[in-house]
Amino acid sequence: MDKEIKKLFLESFHIKNDAKLIPFSGYNMPINYKNGIIKEHLATRSDCGIFDVSHMLQINIIANEQTTKKLENIIPLDLYNLKIGKSAYSFILNDNGGIIDDLIISKIINNKDQILYYIVLNASRRFVDLKVLSETLGTTNLINTRNNYSLIAVQGPRSRELLSNIFPEIMKLSFMEIKNLIYDNFEILISCSGYTGEDGFELSIPNNIVTQLVKKILSSNEAFLCGLGSRDTLRLEAGLCLYGNELNENINPKEASLLWTIPKLRKNKMNFKGAIEFINKNPNKNQKIRIGILSLNQSIPRNNNNIYNNQNRLIGKVTSGSYSPTLKKPIAMGLVEEKYAIIGNKVFIESRGKKEDSIVVKMPFVNHNYKKY
Amino acid sequence: MTKKYTKDHEWIECNNDIGTVGITNSAQEQLGDVVFFELPEINKNVKKGEQVGVVESVKAASELYTPVSGSIVEINNELKNNPSLVNSDPENSAWYMKIKLDDLNELNELMNLEQYKDMIK
């Protein structure tokens, strides 16, 4: 595996803008800029945040009957009926139903009239993903990695208005829709998605023009550069999973509380990898499930803290925890035994030897603000 | 009295045998947005280097260690309501405790500003 820390194409731009860089998933990534995580977080909730998430793996795969069938074996979606211009959240599954990676897959048509799958996956899973995908497709030739493209997320209630000044075509783009647009003679993919819970967009931009385009978006003075720190607190408030925290190869979609992402047709036919391990299967008594937790104290639950029931028995672990800048309280997600996954249930999170009163709550912690037209 | 610094990124400034203690500017920069202080117990006798509290930022929790031995005589309750004070004024109004020193000689074992700056370089 390649251990060298890679640079984002925009690294010098980030440094000029006072980014604090840390190594993350093999890339030197902005964790925050000079205003800090909380201000960036709140700016995204109130106005517009701009995130460079170019570390993520972006690939294209020709969409035809063969590739669709093969991909459906590991991705539990109805890809055949996914319309051009639509996106969906899903995962790559292993034989046990464990999650190899989570992803967003879109069906697009390029300017050569080719129909393609455009898939965005986690940077930390790059090598595994490419290996599994090429094994599934029987060749590496069908996978085209978009190496010369940056991925820029523009998120927040003002993002639509701001971006449509440059791209009027996106004004009526609904959540989980995607468009291929021409800008300055370059093709840009704009999807209405993101990982903050806000209305927003992700732009796959050729590196030749990404600097000028990001500067143009920022020039409105209503958009703010944001780093991975606030992206993490935003996704946690939105109740969204992070690979490596909530998701891994030993967790299936049922345990991750993500069964809703699998269409009925696929659940009924159970014709994908690992389906038999978690669809219509009676859970064993130790089966764990993902929940949201609100801490009733001030100390902040952190990844891997133990969770206890009121009899002082270990029932699970925190998978993500942080301070919620919107709610001004500590919040967390965790995996606990299924019988404790009841809204309103009292649980205890161990933090520095103390067992802090906490409560199982409904997610998202902060309502989603997705737009449908 | 001049400020002294510890390798745990804390500062102490003494007035006779009462030391005012806080975390350094470099420490708050590393932590980022601070959202919670678990402050020391008042009247507690502590030994140099003992953990007396915790500071939590969005990113991480970090322990507070007393730079000297003594008895804790005052804590800064302002930090309970306004923990981010430590981000804006770490080496002044955002002190977290005052401690009555057992042994003023312990101060000699700490770093001066120049030595501390060398350490964090």
PDB file of N, CA, C and O in Angstrom, chain B residues 2-4 7-8 12 15 18-19 26 28 30-31 34 42 44 51 54 62 71 76-77 79 81 104 120:
ATOM      1  N   THR B   2       7.655  36.395  37.304  1.00  0.00           N
ATOM      2  CA  THR B   2       7.580  36.000  35.888  1.00  0.00           C
ATOM      3  C   THR B   2       6.853  34.668  35.737  1.00  0.00           C
ATOM      4  O   THR B   2       6.783  33.864  36.642  1.00  0.00           O
ATOM      5  N   LYS B   3       6.328  34.490  34.531  1.00  0.00           N
ATOM      6  CA  LYS B   3       5.607  33.264  34.214  1.00  0.00           C
ATOM      7  C   LYS B   3       6.578  32.114  33.998  1.00  0.00           C
ATOM      8  O   LYS B   3       7.646  32.288  33.433  1.00  0.00           O
ATOM      9  N   LYS B   4       6.162  30.941  34.435  1.00  0.00           N
ATOM     10  CA  LYS B   4       6.921  29.721  34.168  1.00  0.00           C
ATOM     11  C   LYS B   4       6.039  28.753  33.377  1.00  0.00           C
ATOM     12  O   LYS B   4       4.809  28.822  33.453  1.00  0.00           O
ATOM     13  N   LYS B   7       6.182  21.239  30.520  1.00  0.00           N
ATOM     14  CA  LYS B   7       6.190  20.469  29.261  1.00  0.00           C
ATOM     15  C   LYS B   7       4.764  20.037  28.892  1.00  0.00           C
ATOM     16  O   LYS B   7       4.494  19.637  27.766  1.00  0.00           O
ATOM     17  N   ASP B   8       3.838  20.118  29.854  1.00  0.00           N
ATOM     18  CA  ASP B   8       2.431  19.806  29.563  1.00  0.00           C
ATOM     19  C   ASP B   8       1.679  21.032  29.033  1.00  0.00           C
ATOM     20  O   ASP B   8       0.445  21.030  28.988  1.00  0.00           O
ATOM     21  N   ILE B  12       2.323  29.091  34.901  1.00  0.00           N
ATOM     22  CA  ILE B  12       2.023  29.467  36.283  1.00  0.00           C
ATOM     23  C   ILE B  12       2.699  30.807  36.562  1.00  0.00           C
ATOM     24  O   ILE B  12       3.831  31.045  36.143  1.00  0.00           O
ATOM     25  N   ASN B  15       2.286  35.045  42.879  1.00  0.00           N
ATOM     26  CA  ASN B  15       2.263  36.246  43.684  1.00  0.00           C
ATOM     27  C   ASN B  15       2.468  35.756  45.112  1.00  0.00           C
ATOM     28  O   ASN B  15       1.581  35.111  45.680  1.00  0.00           O
ATOM     29  N   ILE B  18       1.059  32.192  46.135  1.00  0.00           N
ATOM     30  CA  ILE B  18      -0.152  31.820  45.392  1.00  0.00           C
ATOM     31  C   ILE B  18       0.155  31.846  43.883  1.00  0.00           C
ATOM     32  O   ILE B  18       0.543  32.885  43.340  1.00  0.00           O
ATOM     33  N   GLY B  19       0.004  30.695  43.255  1.00  0.00           N
ATOM     34  CA  GLY B  19       0.264  30.606  41.818  1.00  0.00           C
ATOM     35  C   GLY B  19      -1.028  30.581  41.034  1.00  0.00           C
ATOM     36  O   GLY B  19      -1.978  29.879  41.394  1.00  0.00           O
ATOM     37  N   SER B  26      -0.090  28.084  22.876  1.00  0.00           N
ATOM     38  CA  SER B  26       0.211  26.984  21.960  1.00  0.00           C
ATOM     39  C   SER B  26      -0.730  25.799  22.225  1.00  0.00           C
ATOM     40  O   SER B  26      -1.204  25.149  21.292  1.00  0.00           O
ATOM     41  N   GLN B  28      -3.823  25.922  23.469  1.00  0.00           N
ATOM     42  CA  GLN B  28      -5.191  26.194  22.982  1.00  0.00           C
ATOM     43  C   GLN B  28      -5.247  26.144  21.458  1.00  0.00           C
ATOM     44  O   GLN B  28      -6.236  25.721  20.882  1.00  0.00           O
ATOM     45  N   GLN B  30      -3.488  24.124  19.599  1.00  0.00           N
ATOM     46  CA  GLN B  30      -3.525  22.696  19.264  1.00  0.00           C
ATOM     47  C   GLN B  30      -4.916  22.110  19.500  1.00  0.00           C
ATOM     48  O   GLN B  30      -5.407  21.320  18.709  1.00  0.00           O
ATOM     49  N   LEU B  31      -5.537  22.512  20.598  1.00  0.00           N
ATOM     50  CA  LEU B  31      -6.855  21.960  20.951  1.00  0.00           C
ATOM     51  C   LEU B  31      -7.950  22.433  20.002  1.00  0.00           C
ATOM     52  O   LEU B  31      -8.868  21.707  19.691  1.00  0.00           O
ATOM     53  N   VAL B  34     -12.465  25.176  22.372  1.00  0.00           N
ATOM     54  CA  VAL B  34     -12.688  24.515  23.663  1.00  0.00           C
ATOM     55  C   VAL B  34     -14.156  24.660  24.051  1.00  0.00           C
ATOM     56  O   VAL B  34     -14.735  25.744  23.950  1.00  0.00           O
ATOM     57  N   ILE B  42     -11.730  22.423  44.684  1.00  0.00           N
ATOM     58  CA  ILE B  42     -11.194  23.438  45.584  1.00  0.00           C
ATOM     59  C   ILE B  42     -10.779  22.793  46.919  1.00  0.00           C
ATOM     60  O   ILE B  42     -11.392  21.811  47.336  1.00  0.00           O
ATOM     61  N   LYS B  44      -8.323  20.997  47.534  1.00  0.00           N
ATOM     62  CA  LYS B  44      -7.651  19.705  47.395  1.00  0.00           C
ATOM     63  C   LYS B  44      -6.131  19.914  47.442  1.00  0.00           C
ATOM     64  O   LYS B  44      -5.613  20.870  46.882  1.00  0.00           O
ATOM     65  N   GLN B  51      -2.927  14.913  37.915  1.00  0.00           N
ATOM     66  CA  GLN B  51      -4.038  15.405  37.087  1.00  0.00           C
ATOM     67  C   GLN B  51      -5.082  16.076  37.966  1.00  0.00           C
ATOM     68  O   GLN B  51      -5.512  15.514  38.977  1.00  0.00           O
ATOM     69  N   VAL B  54      -9.775  18.458  33.360  1.00  0.00           N
ATOM     70  CA  VAL B  54      -9.778  18.104  31.943  1.00  0.00           C
ATOM     71  C   VAL B  54     -10.287  19.294  31.135  1.00  0.00           C
ATOM     72  O   VAL B  54     -11.175  20.023  31.591  1.00  0.00           O
ATOM     73  N   SER B  62      -8.214  16.734  26.840  1.00  0.00           N
ATOM     74  CA  SER B  62      -6.822  16.844  27.245  1.00  0.00           C
ATOM     75  C   SER B  62      -6.775  17.079  28.757  1.00  0.00           C
ATOM     76  O   SER B  62      -7.552  17.869  29.298  1.00  0.00           O
ATOM     77  N   SER B  71      -2.048  23.406  47.594  1.00  0.00           N
ATOM     78  CA  SER B  71      -3.469  23.275  47.893  1.00  0.00           C
ATOM     79  C   SER B  71      -4.250  24.226  46.975  1.00  0.00           C
ATOM     80  O   SER B  71      -3.905  25.401  46.853  1.00  0.00           O
ATOM     81  N   ASN B  76     -11.564  29.049  38.405  1.00  0.00           N
ATOM     82  CA  ASN B  76     -12.156  30.103  37.575  1.00  0.00           C
ATOM     83  C   ASN B  76     -13.515  29.644  37.028  1.00  0.00           C
ATOM     84  O   ASN B  76     -13.598  29.012  35.977  1.00  0.00           O
ATOM     85  N   ASN B  77     -14.568  29.977  37.778  1.00  0.00           N
ATOM     86  CA  ASN B  77     -15.907  29.523  37.399  1.00  0.00           C
ATOM     87  C   ASN B  77     -16.391  30.102  36.073  1.00  0.00           C
ATOM     88  O   ASN B  77     -17.292  29.551  35.441  1.00  0.00           O
ATOM     89  N   LEU B  79     -14.987  29.875  33.404  1.00  0.00           N
ATOM     90  CA  LEU B  79     -14.724  28.882  32.348  1.00  0.00           C
ATOM     91  C   LEU B  79     -15.857  27.865  32.200  1.00  0.00           C
ATOM     92  O   LEU B  79     -15.970  27.193  31.190  1.00  0.00           O
ATOM     93  N   ASN B  81     -19.092  28.652  32.217  1.00  0.00           N
ATOM     94  CA  ASN B  81     -20.088  29.252  31.331  1.00  0.00           C
ATOM     95  C   ASN B  81     -19.503  29.640  29.983  1.00  0.00           C
ATOM     96  O   ASN B  81     -20.208  29.703  28.996  1.00  0.00           O
ATOM     97  N   LEU B 104       8.190  26.751  47.137  1.00  0.00           N
ATOM     98  CA  LEU B 104       8.487  27.694  46.049  1.00  0.00           C
ATOM     99  C   LEU B 104       9.648  27.220  45.173  1.00  0.00           C
ATOM    100  O   LEU B 104       9.769  27.615  44.019  1.00  0.00           O
ATOM    101  N   ILE B 120       8.582  24.150  21.928  1.00  0.00           N
ATOM    102  CA  ILE B 120       7.433  23.993  21.003  1.00  0.00           C
ATOM    103  C   ILE B 120       7.799  24.310  19.556  1.00  0.00           C
ATOM    104  O   ILE B 120       6.960  24.216  18.673  1.00  0.00           O
TER     105      ILE B 120
END
